């Protein structure tokens, strides 16, 4: 943890987490040179036209650049004909389509996988932007191609006012505190709530490494979905020792607190909570990106043991675990995953982001059944031996 990291400009993860994370921005020149050339502008345009890809095309009117238009996917070739001078194409979850891009998450080994969301790429010609705005999540903005001028301003929150009648949540003004042009490989960390405005200086690709922040409203929704599955909760609550009353319209304090205590007592020990939280955090934001794999059987896997194949996490899938009473509880894409005990330590390594070689230690019927099940559900995938 105390090692200095090039992606953070030579400071340690510990220092970054204490001083910058969720607090203030950090600019690092040449933080991620590996990103250069992974995607070219034409690749982004092609990807945006593919089925199931989540993309948005943002256009500003030539006559009035303060008039914005947003078209969400599916996008067609026609959408790119007759573009105005100022536009931006945003493509979500490019890490789900490219191993090289998904590998770049490893540059941030100090933030656990459950906090990751996706890597978005933006493509804009000179002058293009998505306007002055803020996000409710942490983001590392990394320049992949061309140059973008970033201005950072004031902190915003739920009470911040937006420009009315626009399809984007745009800020009327920004109190500029930072003004820098990012070149390929440069990185800018922007904490949640900080207003930012990035304008392309030339044909420009910017990658946004976005981090998910859970909210209580969605957690409560998940918990109530799990409660709905528990038919025992439909049992009527027995009455309390009833006293005679002259106030027939009243729920008295004793009755009210009895009902409330019944509910709160159950909530404090409800097993549904653990399942709801794990299901929520392991759910993919882009389930359509999870591929339909070819069916494999445990026998097929037996034949490729020790031939150089590796097991890795499918980039579009989420695999998380909890350590409880000394045993590992796995969740993948919103579902609890039951696996045999001998495989747990290996699956933990995969969830931690390791590529695991399929060697002789996997030669066990129950383990091969588990692997086949995970491959058939596209939780993990096989990486063939390198030539
Ligand atoms: C962009 O890349 O143009 C927008 C990214 C962001 O503001 O979060
Ligand atoms: Co933003």
Tab-separated table of C-alpha atoms and ligand atoms in Angstrom:
chain	number	residue	atom	x	y	z
A	1	UNK	CA	0.000	0.000	0.000
A	2	UNK	CA	2.919	2.357	0.609
A	3	UNK	CA	4.427	1.917	-2.883
A	4	UNK	CA	4.387	5.008	-5.090
A	5	UNK	CA	2.272	4.629	-8.237
A	6	UNK	CA	3.105	6.103	-11.660
A	7	UNK	CA	-0.625	6.450	-12.437
A	8	UNK	CA	-0.875	8.817	-9.442
A	9	UNK	CA	2.220	10.801	-10.452
A	10	UNK	CA	4.471	9.080	-7.929
A	11	UNK	CA	2.379	9.503	-4.776
A	12	UNK	CA	1.275	6.420	-2.869
A	13	UNK	CA	-2.249	5.003	-2.957
A	14	UNK	CA	-2.448	5.778	0.746
A	15	UNK	CA	-1.671	9.462	0.168
A	16	UNK	CA	-4.110	9.643	-2.760
A	17	UNK	CA	-6.923	8.047	-0.732
A	18	UNK	CA	-6.289	10.333	2.252
A	19	UNK	CA	-5.809	13.610	0.402
A	20	UNK	CA	-7.602	13.423	-2.958
A	21	UNK	CA	-10.190	10.623	-3.195
A	22	UNK	CA	-13.666	12.196	-3.004
A	23	UNK	CA	-12.044	15.474	-1.921
A	24	UNK	CA	-10.033	17.254	-4.594
A	25	UNK	CA	-8.800	16.862	-8.188
A	26	UNK	CA	-5.429	15.493	-9.239
A	27	UNK	CA	-3.713	16.080	-12.589
A	28	UNK	CA	-1.031	13.585	-13.629
A	29	UNK	CA	0.916	14.102	-16.857
A	30	UNK	CA	1.739	10.936	-18.808
A	31	UNK	CA	0.018	8.780	-16.169
A	32	UNK	CA	-1.214	6.084	-18.562
A	33	UNK	CA	0.766	6.021	-21.830
A	34	UNK	CA	-0.530	2.449	-22.428
A	35	UNK	CA	-3.947	3.870	-23.345
A	36	UNK	CA	-2.639	5.619	-26.461
A	37	UNK	CA	-3.749	3.884	-29.656
A	38	UNK	CA	-6.062	1.347	-27.961
A	39	UNK	CA	-8.968	2.982	-29.769
A	40	UNK	CA	-8.957	5.329	-32.746
A	41	UNK	CA	-11.809	7.765	-33.468
A	42	UNK	CA	-13.138	5.508	-36.281
A	43	UNK	CA	-13.286	2.522	-33.864
A	44	UNK	CA	-15.489	4.530	-31.514
A	45	UNK	CA	-17.881	5.462	-34.312
A	46	UNK	CA	-18.060	1.818	-35.473
A	47	UNK	CA	-18.639	0.558	-31.936
A	48	UNK	CA	-21.462	3.052	-31.413
A	49	UNK	CA	-23.380	1.461	-34.301
A	50	UNK	CA	-23.178	-2.070	-32.897
A	51	UNK	CA	-26.214	-3.791	-31.435
A	52	UNK	CA	-26.542	-3.640	-27.625
A	53	UNK	CA	-23.899	-0.920	-27.255
A	54	UNK	CA	-25.009	1.928	-24.997
A	55	UNK	CA	-24.128	5.224	-26.662
A	56	UNK	CA	-25.287	8.839	-26.903
A	57	UNK	CA	-24.758	11.398	-29.619
A	58	UNK	CA	-24.793	14.950	-28.284
A	59	UNK	CA	-25.197	17.797	-30.747
A	60	UNK	CA	-25.136	21.587	-30.393
A	61	UNK	CA	-27.085	23.639	-32.919
A	62	UNK	CA	-24.873	25.610	-35.364
A	63	UNK	CA	-27.123	28.648	-35.058
A	64	UNK	CA	-27.313	28.460	-31.274
A	65	UNK	CA	-24.656	26.278	-29.553
A	66	UNK	CA	-26.582	26.716	-26.289
A	67	UNK	CA	-29.312	24.526	-27.741
A	68	UNK	CA	-28.402	20.901	-27.086
A	69	UNK	CA	-29.793	17.699	-28.557
A	70	UNK	CA	-29.182	14.147	-27.255
A	71	UNK	CA	-29.874	10.954	-29.200
A	72	UNK	CA	-29.468	7.675	-27.258
A	73	UNK	CA	-28.645	4.287	-28.789
A	74	UNK	CA	-29.522	2.535	-30.990
A	75	UNK	CA	-27.651	4.939	-33.250
A	76	UNK	CA	-27.614	4.563	-37.033
A	77	UNK	CA	-25.236	5.660	-39.804
A	78	UNK	CA	-27.779	8.357	-40.673
A	79	UNK	CA	-27.205	9.960	-37.259
A	80	UNK	CA	-23.632	10.777	-38.316
A	81	UNK	CA	-24.604	12.382	-41.597
A	82	UNK	CA	-25.079	16.134	-41.565
A	83	UNK	CA	-23.579	16.576	-38.115
A	84	UNK	CA	-23.369	20.143	-36.825
A	85	UNK	CA	-19.909	21.656	-36.111
A	86	UNK	CA	-20.081	20.774	-32.404
A	87	UNK	CA	-20.913	17.252	-31.316
A	88	UNK	CA	-19.726	14.500	-28.959
A	89	UNK	CA	-20.205	10.756	-29.198
A	90	UNK	CA	-20.230	8.908	-25.852
A	91	UNK	CA	-19.884	5.109	-25.766
A	92	UNK	CA	-20.330	3.341	-22.411
A	93	UNK	CA	-18.555	0.230	-21.133
A	94	UNK	CA	-15.813	-0.032	-23.781
A	95	UNK	CA	-13.946	-2.191	-21.238
A	96	UNK	CA	-16.564	-4.896	-21.911
A	97	UNK	CA	-15.459	-5.132	-25.542
A	98	UNK	CA	-11.678	-5.000	-25.223
A	99	UNK	CA	-9.339	-6.971	-22.970
A	100	UNK	CA	-6.638	-4.350	-23.394
A	101	UNK	CA	-8.961	-1.636	-22.141
A	102	UNK	CA	-10.404	-3.727	-19.282
A	103	UNK	CA	-6.800	-4.529	-18.185
A	104	UNK	CA	-6.355	-0.801	-17.507
A	105	UNK	CA	-8.527	-1.102	-14.376
A	106	UNK	CA	-5.435	-2.739	-12.865
A	107	UNK	CA	-3.837	0.712	-12.852
A	108	UNK	CA	-6.143	1.470	-9.895
A	109	UNK	CA	-5.423	-1.470	-7.562
A	110	UNK	CA	-6.413	0.590	-4.535
A	111	UNK	CA	-10.165	0.667	-5.314
A	112	UNK	CA	-12.094	-2.632	-5.039
A	113	UNK	CA	-13.989	-4.051	-8.007
A	114	UNK	CA	-17.402	-3.516	-6.447
A	115	UNK	CA	-16.844	0.253	-6.699
A	116	UNK	CA	-16.056	0.102	-10.419
A	117	UNK	CA	-18.705	0.959	-12.943
A	118	UNK	CA	-17.447	1.155	-16.514
A	119	UNK	CA	-14.984	2.861	-18.845
A	120	UNK	CA	-16.744	5.312	-21.155
A	121	UNK	CA	-15.061	6.873	-24.164
A	122	UNK	CA	-15.972	10.203	-25.716
A	123	UNK	CA	-15.122	11.278	-29.246
A	124	UNK	CA	-15.428	14.917	-30.269
A	125	UNK	CA	-14.052	17.194	-32.986
A	126	UNK	CA	-12.449	20.572	-32.127
A	127	UNK	CA	-14.814	22.570	-29.921
A	128	UNK	CA	-16.990	19.568	-28.977
A	129	UNK	CA	-18.013	19.072	-25.336
A	130	UNK	CA	-20.836	17.783	-23.144
A	131	UNK	CA	-21.164	21.175	-21.448
A	132	UNK	CA	-20.449	22.438	-17.942
A	133	UNK	CA	-21.735	19.844	-15.488
A	134	UNK	CA	-20.975	17.714	-12.445
A	135	UNK	CA	-21.340	13.981	-11.760
A	136	UNK	CA	-22.366	12.145	-8.612
A	137	UNK	CA	-19.447	9.730	-8.913
A	138	UNK	CA	-15.641	9.631	-8.953
A	139	UNK	CA	-14.002	9.640	-12.347
A	140	UNK	CA	-10.481	9.377	-13.730
A	141	UNK	CA	-10.474	11.180	-17.101
A	142	UNK	CA	-7.652	9.878	-19.287
A	143	UNK	CA	-6.783	11.387	-22.642
A	144	UNK	CA	-6.462	8.657	-25.309
A	145	UNK	CA	-6.055	10.671	-28.530
A	146	UNK	CA	-5.792	14.382	-29.326
A	147	UNK	CA	-6.143	17.074	-26.697
A	148	UNK	CA	-8.882	18.318	-24.370
A	149	UNK	CA	-8.945	21.500	-22.329
A	150	UNK	CA	-10.386	20.847	-18.877
A	151	UNK	CA	-11.730	23.552	-16.618
A	152	UNK	CA	-12.753	22.735	-13.046
A	153	UNK	CA	-14.934	24.930	-10.888
A	154	UNK	CA	-17.028	24.948	-7.720
A	155	UNK	CA	-18.405	21.977	-5.775
A	156	UNK	CA	-22.084	21.247	-6.499
A	157	UNK	CA	-24.775	19.172	-4.787
A	158	UNK	CA	-28.457	18.147	-4.953
A	159	UNK	CA	-29.511	21.793	-4.561
A	160	UNK	CA	-27.487	23.027	-7.570
A	161	UNK	CA	-29.659	24.648	-10.252
A	162	UNK	CA	-29.382	23.609	-13.905
A	163	UNK	CA	-30.103	25.507	-17.125
A	164	UNK	CA	-33.825	24.903	-17.729
A	165	UNK	CA	-35.312	23.100	-20.737
A	166	UNK	CA	-32.167	21.274	-21.887
A	167	UNK	CA	-31.781	17.503	-22.353
A	168	UNK	CA	-28.544	17.565	-20.271
A	169	UNK	CA	-28.079	18.765	-16.676
A	170	UNK	CA	-25.950	21.792	-17.534
A	171	UNK	CA	-24.621	24.410	-15.145
A	172	UNK	CA	-25.310	28.068	-15.990
A	173	UNK	CA	-21.838	29.081	-14.790
A	174	UNK	CA	-18.559	27.818	-13.370
A	175	UNK	CA	-16.152	29.536	-11.036
A	176	UNK	CA	-12.946	28.421	-12.790
A	177	UNK	CA	-10.199	27.209	-10.410
A	178	UNK	CA	-8.238	25.016	-12.826
A	179	UNK	CA	-7.575	25.308	-16.550
A	180	UNK	CA	-5.259	22.809	-18.284
A	181	UNK	CA	-4.967	21.051	-21.641
A	182	UNK	CA	-4.562	17.261	-21.393
A	183	UNK	CA	-2.443	15.401	-23.981
A	184	UNK	CA	-2.537	11.642	-24.748
A	185	UNK	CA	-1.725	9.621	-21.619
A	186	UNK	CA	-2.512	12.471	-19.185
A	187	UNK	CA	-4.987	11.832	-16.353
A	188	UNK	CA	-7.296	14.056	-14.340
A	189	UNK	CA	-9.097	12.718	-11.261
A	190	UNK	CA	-12.401	14.537	-10.628
A	191	UNK	CA	-14.176	13.886	-7.302
A	192	UNK	CA	-17.978	13.590	-7.090
A	193	UNK	CA	-19.774	16.937	-7.182
A	194	UNK	CA	-16.912	18.961	-8.687
A	195	UNK	CA	-18.076	20.977	-11.722
A	196	UNK	CA	-16.061	20.314	-14.882
A	197	UNK	CA	-16.030	21.348	-18.513
A	198	UNK	CA	-13.913	19.585	-21.133
A	199	UNK	CA	-13.622	21.032	-24.639
A	200	UNK	CA	-11.863	19.186	-27.480
A	201	UNK	CA	-8.866	21.095	-28.863
A	202	UNK	CA	-8.678	18.813	-31.924
A	203	UNK	CA	-10.075	15.362	-32.847
A	204	UNK	CA	-10.141	13.952	-29.355
A	205	UNK	CA	-10.840	10.740	-27.428
A	206	UNK	CA	-11.219	10.872	-23.643
A	207	UNK	CA	-11.682	7.769	-21.495
A	208	UNK	CA	-13.698	8.091	-18.259
A	209	UNK	CA	-12.967	5.426	-15.623
A	210	UNK	CA	-16.214	5.742	-13.687
A	211	UNK	CA	-16.839	4.464	-10.167
A	212	UNK	CA	-20.223	3.352	-8.915
A	213	UNK	CA	-21.680	4.843	-5.755
A	214	UNK	CA	-24.551	2.896	-4.212
A	215	UNK	CA	-27.532	4.845	-2.927
A	216	UNK	CA	-29.997	4.024	-0.142
A	217	UNK	CA	-33.055	4.278	-2.371
A	218	UNK	CA	-31.787	1.530	-4.717
A	219	UNK	CA	-30.654	-0.565	-1.744
A	220	UNK	CA	-34.133	-0.316	-0.199
A	221	UNK	CA	-35.668	-1.360	-3.550
A	222	UNK	CA	-33.421	-4.428	-3.636
A	223	UNK	CA	-34.205	-5.302	-0.024
A	224	UNK	CA	-37.942	-5.033	-0.621
A	225	UNK	CA	-37.639	-7.261	-3.732
A	226	UNK	CA	-35.976	-9.905	-1.533
A	227	UNK	CA	-38.635	-9.455	1.185
A	228	UNK	CA	-41.341	-10.006	-1.444
A	229	UNK	CA	-39.864	-13.480	-2.080
A	230	UNK	CA	-40.270	-14.446	1.620
A	231	UNK	CA	-43.842	-15.699	2.051
A	232	UNK	CA	-43.379	-16.052	5.845
A	233	UNK	CA	-43.459	-12.263	6.043
A	234	UNK	CA	-47.084	-12.391	4.910
A	235	UNK	CA	-48.075	-14.060	8.234
A	236	UNK	CA	-50.385	-11.741	10.223
A	237	UNK	CA	-48.877	-10.215	13.368
A	238	UNK	CA	-50.652	-11.465	16.516
A	239	UNK	CA	-52.396	-8.789	18.568
A	240	UNK	CA	-50.893	-7.308	21.729
A	241	UNK	CA	-52.665	-7.763	25.067
A	242	UNK	CA	-55.722	-5.729	24.230
A	243	UNK	CA	-57.090	-3.062	26.604
A	244	UNK	CA	-60.524	-1.613	26.264
A	245	UNK	CA	-60.594	1.806	24.591
A	246	UNK	CA	-63.155	4.552	24.126
A	247	UNK	CA	-61.184	6.114	21.221
A	248	UNK	CA	-62.055	3.898	18.297
A	249	UNK	CA	-60.348	6.090	15.739
A	250	UNK	CA	-56.968	6.020	17.488
A	251	UNK	CA	-53.877	3.843	17.062
A	252	UNK	CA	-52.483	4.442	20.535
A	253	UNK	CA	-48.777	4.758	21.380
A	254	UNK	CA	-48.523	1.189	22.736
A	255	UNK	CA	-50.076	-0.249	19.569
A	256	UNK	CA	-48.011	1.954	17.282
A	257	UNK	CA	-44.734	1.171	19.006
A	258	UNK	CA	-45.580	-2.561	18.973
A	259	UNK	CA	-46.028	-2.481	15.176
A	260	UNK	CA	-42.907	-0.407	14.654
A	261	UNK	CA	-40.824	-2.638	16.965
A	262	UNK	CA	-41.970	-5.764	15.112
A	263	UNK	CA	-40.785	-4.237	11.850
A	264	UNK	CA	-37.489	-2.865	13.182
A	265	UNK	CA	-36.687	-6.093	15.068
A	266	UNK	CA	-37.101	-8.074	11.870
A	267	UNK	CA	-35.077	-5.583	9.844
A	268	UNK	CA	-32.095	-5.729	12.206
A	269	UNK	CA	-31.744	-9.489	11.777
A	270	UNK	CA	-33.279	-10.003	8.295
A	271	UNK	CA	-31.211	-12.451	6.219
A	272	UNK	CA	-32.598	-10.688	3.136
A	273	UNK	CA	-30.274	-7.762	3.774
A	274	UNK	CA	-27.062	-9.605	2.997
A	275	UNK	CA	-28.504	-11.122	-0.151
A	276	UNK	CA	-29.972	-7.790	-1.297
A	277	UNK	CA	-26.740	-5.864	-0.831
A	278	UNK	CA	-24.605	-8.508	-2.547
A	279	UNK	CA	-27.122	-8.852	-5.416
A	280	UNK	CA	-27.204	-5.070	-5.863
A	281	UNK	CA	-23.447	-4.585	-5.827
A	282	UNK	CA	-22.759	-7.513	-8.148
A	283	UNK	CA	-25.426	-6.514	-10.701
A	284	UNK	CA	-24.103	-5.364	-14.054
A	285	UNK	CA	-25.188	-1.920	-15.283
A	286	UNK	CA	-24.960	-3.297	-18.839
A	287	UNK	CA	-26.366	-6.862	-18.673
A	288	UNK	CA	-26.824	-6.915	-22.466
A	289	UNK	CA	-23.033	-6.822	-22.816
A	290	UNK	CA	-22.684	-10.213	-21.108
A	291	UNK	CA	-22.062	-12.592	-24.029
A	292	UNK	CA	-23.887	-15.867	-24.755
A	293	UNK	CA	-21.053	-18.384	-24.510
A	294	UNK	CA	-20.797	-21.695	-26.343
A	295	UNK	CA	-21.853	-24.544	-24.019
A	296	UNK	CA	-18.949	-26.509	-22.533
A	297	UNK	CA	-18.982	-29.636	-20.394
A	298	UNK	CA	-16.708	-30.612	-17.541
A	299	UNK	CA	-15.262	-33.435	-19.725
A	300	UNK	CA	-14.151	-30.948	-22.386
A	301	UNK	CA	-12.275	-29.020	-19.718
A	302	UNK	CA	-10.537	-32.163	-18.445
A	303	UNK	CA	-8.889	-32.436	-21.870
A	304	UNK	CA	-7.318	-28.984	-21.856
A	305	UNK	CA	-5.850	-29.132	-18.350
A	306	UNK	CA	-2.141	-28.248	-18.309
A	307	UNK	CA	-2.131	-27.119	-21.967
A	308	UNK	CA	-1.641	-23.443	-21.099
A	309	UNK	CA	-5.265	-22.230	-20.877
A	310	UNK	CA	-6.033	-19.550	-18.303
A	311	UNK	CA	-9.264	-18.682	-16.535
A	312	UNK	CA	-10.110	-14.998	-16.342
A	313	UNK	CA	-13.088	-12.900	-15.374
A	314	UNK	CA	-15.369	-12.164	-18.342
A	315	UNK	CA	-14.879	-8.363	-18.746
A	316	UNK	CA	-18.648	-7.659	-18.901
A	317	UNK	CA	-19.383	-9.697	-15.744
A	318	UNK	CA	-19.157	-8.752	-12.083
A	319	UNK	CA	-17.894	-11.330	-9.586
A	320	UNK	CA	-17.688	-10.416	-5.900
A	321	UNK	CA	-17.248	-12.360	-2.694
A	322	UNK	CA	-17.650	-11.985	1.031
A	323	UNK	CA	-15.716	-13.836	3.671
A	324	UNK	CA	-18.206	-15.065	6.290
A	325	UNK	CA	-17.375	-17.278	9.240
A	326	UNK	CA	-14.261	-18.480	7.454
A	327	UNK	CA	-16.001	-19.417	4.189
A	328	UNK	CA	-16.332	-17.581	0.899
A	329	UNK	CA	-19.738	-16.524	-0.433
A	330	UNK	CA	-19.666	-15.621	-4.170
A	331	UNK	CA	-22.041	-13.395	-6.134
A	332	UNK	CA	-21.969	-12.916	-9.881
A	333	UNK	CA	-24.153	-10.596	-11.975
A	334	UNK	CA	-26.748	-10.254	-9.209
A	335	UNK	CA	-26.956	-13.977	-8.347
A	336	UNK	CA	-25.524	-16.084	-5.534
A	337	UNK	CA	-23.047	-18.656	-6.920
A	338	UNK	CA	-22.660	-22.023	-5.195
A	339	UNK	CA	-19.292	-23.632	-5.801
A	340	UNK	CA	-17.425	-26.568	-4.308
A	341	UNK	CA	-15.049	-25.897	-1.450
A	342	UNK	CA	-11.819	-26.900	-3.255
A	343	UNK	CA	-12.474	-24.319	-6.004
A	344	UNK	CA	-13.223	-21.368	-3.690
A	345	UNK	CA	-9.632	-20.186	-3.258
A	346	UNK	CA	-9.038	-20.208	-7.043
A	347	UNK	CA	-12.304	-18.368	-7.785
A	348	UNK	CA	-11.321	-15.767	-5.183
A	349	UNK	CA	-8.105	-15.131	-7.155
A	350	UNK	CA	-10.137	-14.669	-10.346
A	351	UNK	CA	-12.508	-12.241	-8.573
A	352	UNK	CA	-9.441	-10.334	-7.356
A	353	UNK	CA	-8.450	-9.858	-11.015
A	354	UNK	CA	-5.836	-12.600	-11.447
A	355	UNK	CA	-5.485	-14.781	-14.536
A	356	UNK	CA	-5.379	-18.335	-13.204
A	357	UNK	CA	-3.594	-21.108	-15.130
A	358	UNK	CA	-5.741	-24.231	-15.603
A	359	UNK	CA	-3.185	-26.688	-14.258
A	360	UNK	CA	-3.289	-30.177	-12.724
A	361	UNK	CA	-4.677	-28.788	-9.439
A	362	UNK	CA	-8.054	-28.337	-11.235
A	363	UNK	CA	-8.280	-32.020	-12.115
A	364	UNK	CA	-11.266	-32.781	-9.903
A	365	UNK	CA	-14.811	-33.586	-11.089
A	366	UNK	CA	-16.564	-31.112	-8.789
A	367	UNK	CA	-14.113	-28.329	-9.664
A	368	UNK	CA	-14.490	-28.930	-13.428
A	369	UNK	CA	-18.308	-28.904	-13.025
A	370	UNK	CA	-18.034	-25.529	-11.272
A	371	UNK	CA	-15.819	-24.105	-13.985
A	372	UNK	CA	-18.158	-25.356	-16.730
A	373	UNK	CA	-21.117	-23.743	-14.916
A	374	UNK	CA	-19.260	-20.410	-14.616
A	375	UNK	CA	-18.177	-20.534	-18.286
A	376	UNK	CA	-21.728	-21.365	-19.423
A	377	UNK	CA	-23.017	-18.360	-17.447
A	378	UNK	CA	-20.274	-16.097	-18.881
A	379	UNK	CA	-18.941	-15.262	-15.417
A	380	UNK	CA	-15.447	-16.401	-16.370
A	381	UNK	CA	-13.812	-17.142	-19.699
A	382	UNK	CA	-10.937	-19.225	-21.048
A	383	UNK	CA	-7.887	-17.484	-22.413
A	384	UNK	CA	-6.118	-19.757	-24.943
A	385	UNK	CA	-2.360	-20.389	-24.625
A	386	UNK	CA	-0.188	-17.579	-26.033
A	387	UNK	CA	1.650	-18.536	-29.245
B	1	LIG	C1	-16.261	13.770	-21.938
B	1	LIG	O1	-15.388	12.905	-22.055
B	1	LIG	O2	-16.442	14.614	-22.799
B	1	LIG	C2	-17.130	13.831	-20.738
B	1	LIG	C3	-16.658	13.079	-19.578
B	1	LIG	C4	-17.186	13.674	-18.287
B	1	LIG	O3	-17.376	14.848	-18.195
B	1	LIG	O4	-17.409	12.952	-17.309
B	2	LIG	CO1	-18.541	14.500	-16.226
